[in-house]
Tab-separated table of C-alpha atoms in Angstrom:
chain	number	residue	atom	x	y	z
A	1	UNK	CA	100.109	93.473	61.986
A	2	UNK	CA	96.556	94.652	62.303
A	3	UNK	CA	94.889	94.656	65.669
A	4	UNK	CA	91.306	93.890	66.583
A	5	UNK	CA	88.886	95.993	64.572
A	6	UNK	CA	85.252	96.752	65.266
A	7	UNK	CA	82.492	98.348	63.286
A	8	UNK	CA	80.695	100.603	63.385
A	9	UNK	CA	82.584	102.866	65.752
A	10	UNK	CA	79.344	104.579	66.723
A	11	UNK	CA	75.751	103.461	66.413
A	12	UNK	CA	72.660	105.450	67.289
A	13	UNK	CA	69.373	103.600	67.178
A	14	UNK	CA	65.827	103.951	68.336
A	15	UNK	CA	64.384	101.920	71.143
A	16	UNK	CA	62.947	98.667	69.861
A	17	UNK	CA	65.208	98.366	66.818
A	18	UNK	CA	67.725	95.555	66.304
A	19	UNK	CA	71.450	96.263	65.967
A	20	UNK	CA	74.435	94.247	64.798
A	21	UNK	CA	77.977	94.931	65.944
A	22	UNK	CA	80.944	93.424	64.170
A	23	UNK	CA	84.355	92.300	65.398
A	24	UNK	CA	87.369	91.238	63.354
A	25	UNK	CA	89.898	89.543	65.636
A	26	UNK	CA	93.637	89.383	65.161
A	27	UNK	CA	94.483	86.834	62.520
A	28	UNK	CA	95.331	83.484	64.059
A	29	UNK	CA	93.664	84.175	67.400
A	30	UNK	CA	91.373	81.326	68.304
A	31	UNK	CA	89.611	82.957	71.247
A	32	UNK	CA	87.239	85.914	70.926
A	33	UNK	CA	85.468	87.804	73.689
A	34	UNK	CA	82.724	90.415	73.946
A	35	UNK	CA	82.524	92.848	76.850
A	36	UNK	CA	80.253	95.756	77.649
A	37	UNK	CA	81.390	98.971	79.294
A	38	UNK	CA	78.824	101.356	80.675
A	39	UNK	CA	79.712	105.002	81.202
A	40	UNK	CA	82.418	105.373	83.848
A	41	UNK	CA	82.342	101.687	84.673
A	42	UNK	CA	84.584	98.696	84.292
A	43	UNK	CA	84.098	96.028	81.685
A	44	UNK	CA	81.394	93.402	81.971
A	45	UNK	CA	81.981	90.034	80.342
A	46	UNK	CA	79.281	88.976	77.870
A	47	UNK	CA	80.324	85.960	75.811
A	48	UNK	CA	83.372	84.174	74.486
A	49	UNK	CA	84.220	81.810	71.669
A	50	UNK	CA	87.068	79.326	71.555
A	51	UNK	CA	87.712	77.580	68.281
A	52	UNK	CA	84.837	75.313	67.321
A	53	UNK	CA	83.626	74.791	70.878
A	54	UNK	CA	80.212	75.922	72.000
A	55	UNK	CA	80.424	79.556	73.145
A	56	UNK	CA	80.253	80.509	76.797
A	57	UNK	CA	77.155	82.716	76.955
A	58	UNK	CA	77.057	83.035	80.711
A	59	UNK	CA	77.484	86.814	80.677
A	60	UNK	CA	74.694	87.721	78.280
A	61	UNK	CA	72.220	89.910	80.218
A	62	UNK	CA	69.069	88.736	78.448
A	63	UNK	CA	67.810	86.623	75.548
A	64	UNK	CA	67.739	89.767	73.421
A	65	UNK	CA	71.508	89.416	73.151
A	66	UNK	CA	73.121	86.852	70.887
A	67	UNK	CA	76.423	86.405	69.111
A	68	UNK	CA	77.881	84.234	66.447
A	69	UNK	CA	81.296	83.632	65.046
A	70	UNK	CA	81.555	82.510	61.471
A	71	UNK	CA	84.445	80.441	60.211
A	72	UNK	CA	86.315	80.879	63.455
A	73	UNK	CA	87.076	84.490	62.642
A	74	UNK	CA	84.618	87.390	62.398
A	75	UNK	CA	82.015	87.706	65.119
A	76	UNK	CA	78.699	89.552	65.215
A	77	UNK	CA	76.926	90.615	68.392
A	78	UNK	CA	73.217	91.149	67.861
A	79	UNK	CA	70.912	93.012	70.208
A	80	UNK	CA	67.232	92.666	69.449
A	81	UNK	CA	64.539	95.129	70.495
A	82	UNK	CA	67.109	97.501	71.967
A	83	UNK	CA	66.392	99.270	75.232
A	84	UNK	CA	67.885	102.468	76.601
A	85	UNK	CA	69.806	100.505	79.224
A	86	UNK	CA	71.663	98.787	76.376
A	87	UNK	CA	73.498	102.052	75.708
A	88	UNK	CA	77.183	101.365	76.330
A	89	UNK	CA	80.493	100.740	74.612
A	90	UNK	CA	80.741	97.179	73.340
A	91	UNK	CA	84.299	95.904	73.273
A	92	UNK	CA	85.687	92.895	71.514
A	93	UNK	CA	88.951	91.180	72.387
A	94	UNK	CA	90.871	88.242	71.008
A	95	UNK	CA	93.652	86.051	72.305
A	96	UNK	CA	95.831	83.353	70.903
A	97	UNK	CA	94.269	80.649	73.048
A	98	UNK	CA	91.851	80.715	75.955
A	99	UNK	CA	93.908	78.429	78.137
A	100	UNK	CA	93.372	81.016	80.811
A	101	UNK	CA	96.555	83.020	80.718
A	102	UNK	CA	96.827	84.530	77.284
A	103	UNK	CA	96.801	88.246	76.765
A	104	UNK	CA	93.537	89.612	75.453
A	105	UNK	CA	93.898	92.376	72.897
A	106	UNK	CA	91.003	94.765	72.648
A	107	UNK	CA	89.466	96.589	69.753
A	108	UNK	CA	88.431	100.269	69.929
A	109	UNK	CA	84.827	99.404	70.719
A	110	UNK	CA	81.434	100.338	69.318
A	111	UNK	CA	79.587	103.079	71.163
A	112	UNK	CA	75.880	102.230	71.104
A	113	UNK	CA	73.313	104.861	71.936
A	114	UNK	CA	69.681	103.859	72.204
A	115	UNK	CA	67.286	106.793	72.042
B	1	UNK	CA	81.100	87.287	96.581
B	2	UNK	CA	84.195	87.384	94.442
B	3	UNK	CA	85.261	90.829	93.335
B	4	UNK	CA	88.104	92.866	92.047
B	5	UNK	CA	88.150	96.492	93.096
B	6	UNK	CA	90.283	99.588	93.210
B	7	UNK	CA	90.951	101.748	96.270
B	8	UNK	CA	91.137	105.180	94.592
B	9	UNK	CA	88.890	106.422	91.820
B	10	UNK	CA	91.185	109.345	90.864
B	11	UNK	CA	94.923	109.812	91.234
B	12	UNK	CA	96.576	113.145	90.510
B	13	UNK	CA	100.324	112.923	89.901
B	14	UNK	CA	102.888	115.528	89.060
B	15	UNK	CA	104.884	114.888	85.922
B	16	UNK	CA	108.104	113.097	86.755
B	17	UNK	CA	106.816	111.605	89.986
B	18	UNK	CA	106.059	107.930	90.494
B	19	UNK	CA	102.455	106.689	90.456
B	20	UNK	CA	101.024	103.847	92.485
B	21	UNK	CA	97.634	102.371	91.650
B	22	UNK	CA	96.147	99.819	94.006
B	23	UNK	CA	93.746	96.950	93.531
B	24	UNK	CA	92.169	94.490	95.963
B	25	UNK	CA	90.816	91.097	95.074
B	26	UNK	CA	88.790	88.707	97.154
B	27	UNK	CA	89.203	85.349	95.413
B	28	UNK	CA	92.262	83.719	96.921
B	29	UNK	CA	92.172	81.096	94.169
B	30	UNK	CA	92.869	83.673	91.471
B	31	UNK	CA	96.115	82.879	89.733
B	32	UNK	CA	96.539	85.493	87.045
B	33	UNK	CA	96.151	89.260	87.048
B	34	UNK	CA	96.424	91.889	84.366
B	35	UNK	CA	96.704	95.655	84.258
B	36	UNK	CA	95.134	97.549	81.376
B	37	UNK	CA	95.337	101.202	80.404
B	38	UNK	CA	92.396	102.834	78.689
B	39	UNK	CA	92.635	106.220	77.034
B	40	UNK	CA	89.539	108.179	76.170
B	41	UNK	CA	87.695	106.706	73.202
B	42	UNK	CA	89.950	103.683	72.939
B	43	UNK	CA	89.859	100.067	73.990
B	44	UNK	CA	91.898	98.815	76.953
B	45	UNK	CA	95.574	98.371	76.226
B	46	UNK	CA	97.553	95.604	77.910
B	47	UNK	CA	100.282	96.924	80.205
B	48	UNK	CA	101.606	94.048	82.258
B	49	UNK	CA	100.484	90.819	83.860
B	50	UNK	CA	101.548	88.647	86.774
B	51	UNK	CA	100.903	85.107	87.846
B	52	UNK	CA	100.262	84.061	91.406
B	53	UNK	CA	103.596	82.268	91.692
B	54	UNK	CA	105.333	85.634	91.438
B	55	UNK	CA	105.501	88.622	93.790
B	56	UNK	CA	106.869	91.178	91.393
B	57	UNK	CA	107.224	91.748	87.710
B	58	UNK	CA	108.821	94.629	85.889
B	59	UNK	CA	108.267	96.116	82.488
B	60	UNK	CA	109.287	99.330	80.861
B	61	UNK	CA	108.686	102.010	83.531
B	62	UNK	CA	106.033	99.799	85.144
B	63	UNK	CA	106.172	97.332	87.999
B	64	UNK	CA	103.383	95.124	89.270
B	65	UNK	CA	103.465	93.846	92.836
B	66	UNK	CA	101.315	91.020	94.128
B	67	UNK	CA	100.730	90.421	97.819
B	68	UNK	CA	98.796	87.201	98.140
B	69	UNK	CA	98.673	87.394	101.920
B	70	UNK	CA	96.422	90.440	101.847
B	71	UNK	CA	95.105	89.855	98.327
B	72	UNK	CA	96.438	93.103	97.021
B	73	UNK	CA	97.824	94.107	93.638
B	74	UNK	CA	99.536	97.344	92.699
B	75	UNK	CA	100.867	99.011	89.581
B	76	UNK	CA	103.771	101.382	89.865
B	77	UNK	CA	104.606	103.788	87.062
B	78	UNK	CA	108.021	105.394	87.230
B	79	UNK	CA	108.607	108.975	86.129
B	80	UNK	CA	104.985	109.546	85.149
B	81	UNK	CA	104.509	111.339	81.857
B	82	UNK	CA	101.546	113.232	80.388
B	83	UNK	CA	100.932	110.272	78.087
B	84	UNK	CA	100.271	108.140	81.143
B	85	UNK	CA	97.032	110.015	81.797
B	86	UNK	CA	94.293	107.410	81.392
B	87	UNK	CA	92.040	105.062	83.308
B	88	UNK	CA	93.828	102.015	84.675
B	89	UNK	CA	92.020	98.752	85.290
B	90	UNK	CA	93.147	95.687	87.118
B	91	UNK	CA	91.578	92.468	85.918
B	92	UNK	CA	91.422	88.988	87.319
B	93	UNK	CA	91.461	85.999	85.026
B	94	UNK	CA	88.384	84.462	86.553
B	95	UNK	CA	87.842	81.328	84.545
B	96	UNK	CA	89.179	80.206	81.194
B	97	UNK	CA	90.005	83.678	80.007
B	98	UNK	CA	86.896	85.451	81.299
B	99	UNK	CA	88.281	88.604	82.808
B	100	UNK	CA	86.680	90.323	85.788
B	101	UNK	CA	87.563	94.004	85.830
B	102	UNK	CA	87.716	96.480	88.649
B	103	UNK	CA	85.960	99.835	88.370
B	104	UNK	CA	89.130	101.652	87.238
B	105	UNK	CA	91.330	104.489	88.501
B	106	UNK	CA	91.640	107.755	86.618
B	107	UNK	CA	95.245	108.945	86.577
B	108	UNK	CA	95.726	112.635	85.874
B	109	UNK	CA	99.248	113.867	85.236
B	110	UNK	CA	99.804	117.527	86.022
B	111	UNK	CA	102.725	119.612	84.717
């Protein structure tokens, strides 16, 4: 079956503009995660959704970052008034259930470049 | 504070040899660990996981060892192949699925 997909694969924007990044999780996966990976670094947790529960936003670096998940499936990560330090690869992952020990499957990521 | 980290940033291995990638963790309460492989331009790919009630787990050409006494995790790759060249991350399942990743180890397979 299809894996996690993300779009766009690359996004170049100017400082101060808003961007939206999209994630389509694996069908049937109830948990969805967003991570950020800066150049040559590990992954930094941003936010996760589990079913209809309120999302865990504890990893969002500032109030310029927000995410939503519509209908328990597709998710959009929005960054407002982008800054150069927002440049990174944004990765989405999904898992069957976030009981704590389910494998997270990652998408290919969106490479964001803020000029 | 709590952290997950790797000992070696780069590991050069000759094709056919075995590879060992190490990872240290500091949270003794951690109960689940995962190894991911990331090739250039791609998302992390699940390799193998292990729970804290186990010391060893084997997959196809890979073995993960967990030493809870010294809070150490390792990934062994048997008969390393050129396709094994990638960055390898260990990750700790910190809380309800939120993974904490180490910085990664670059594995370079030489002919």
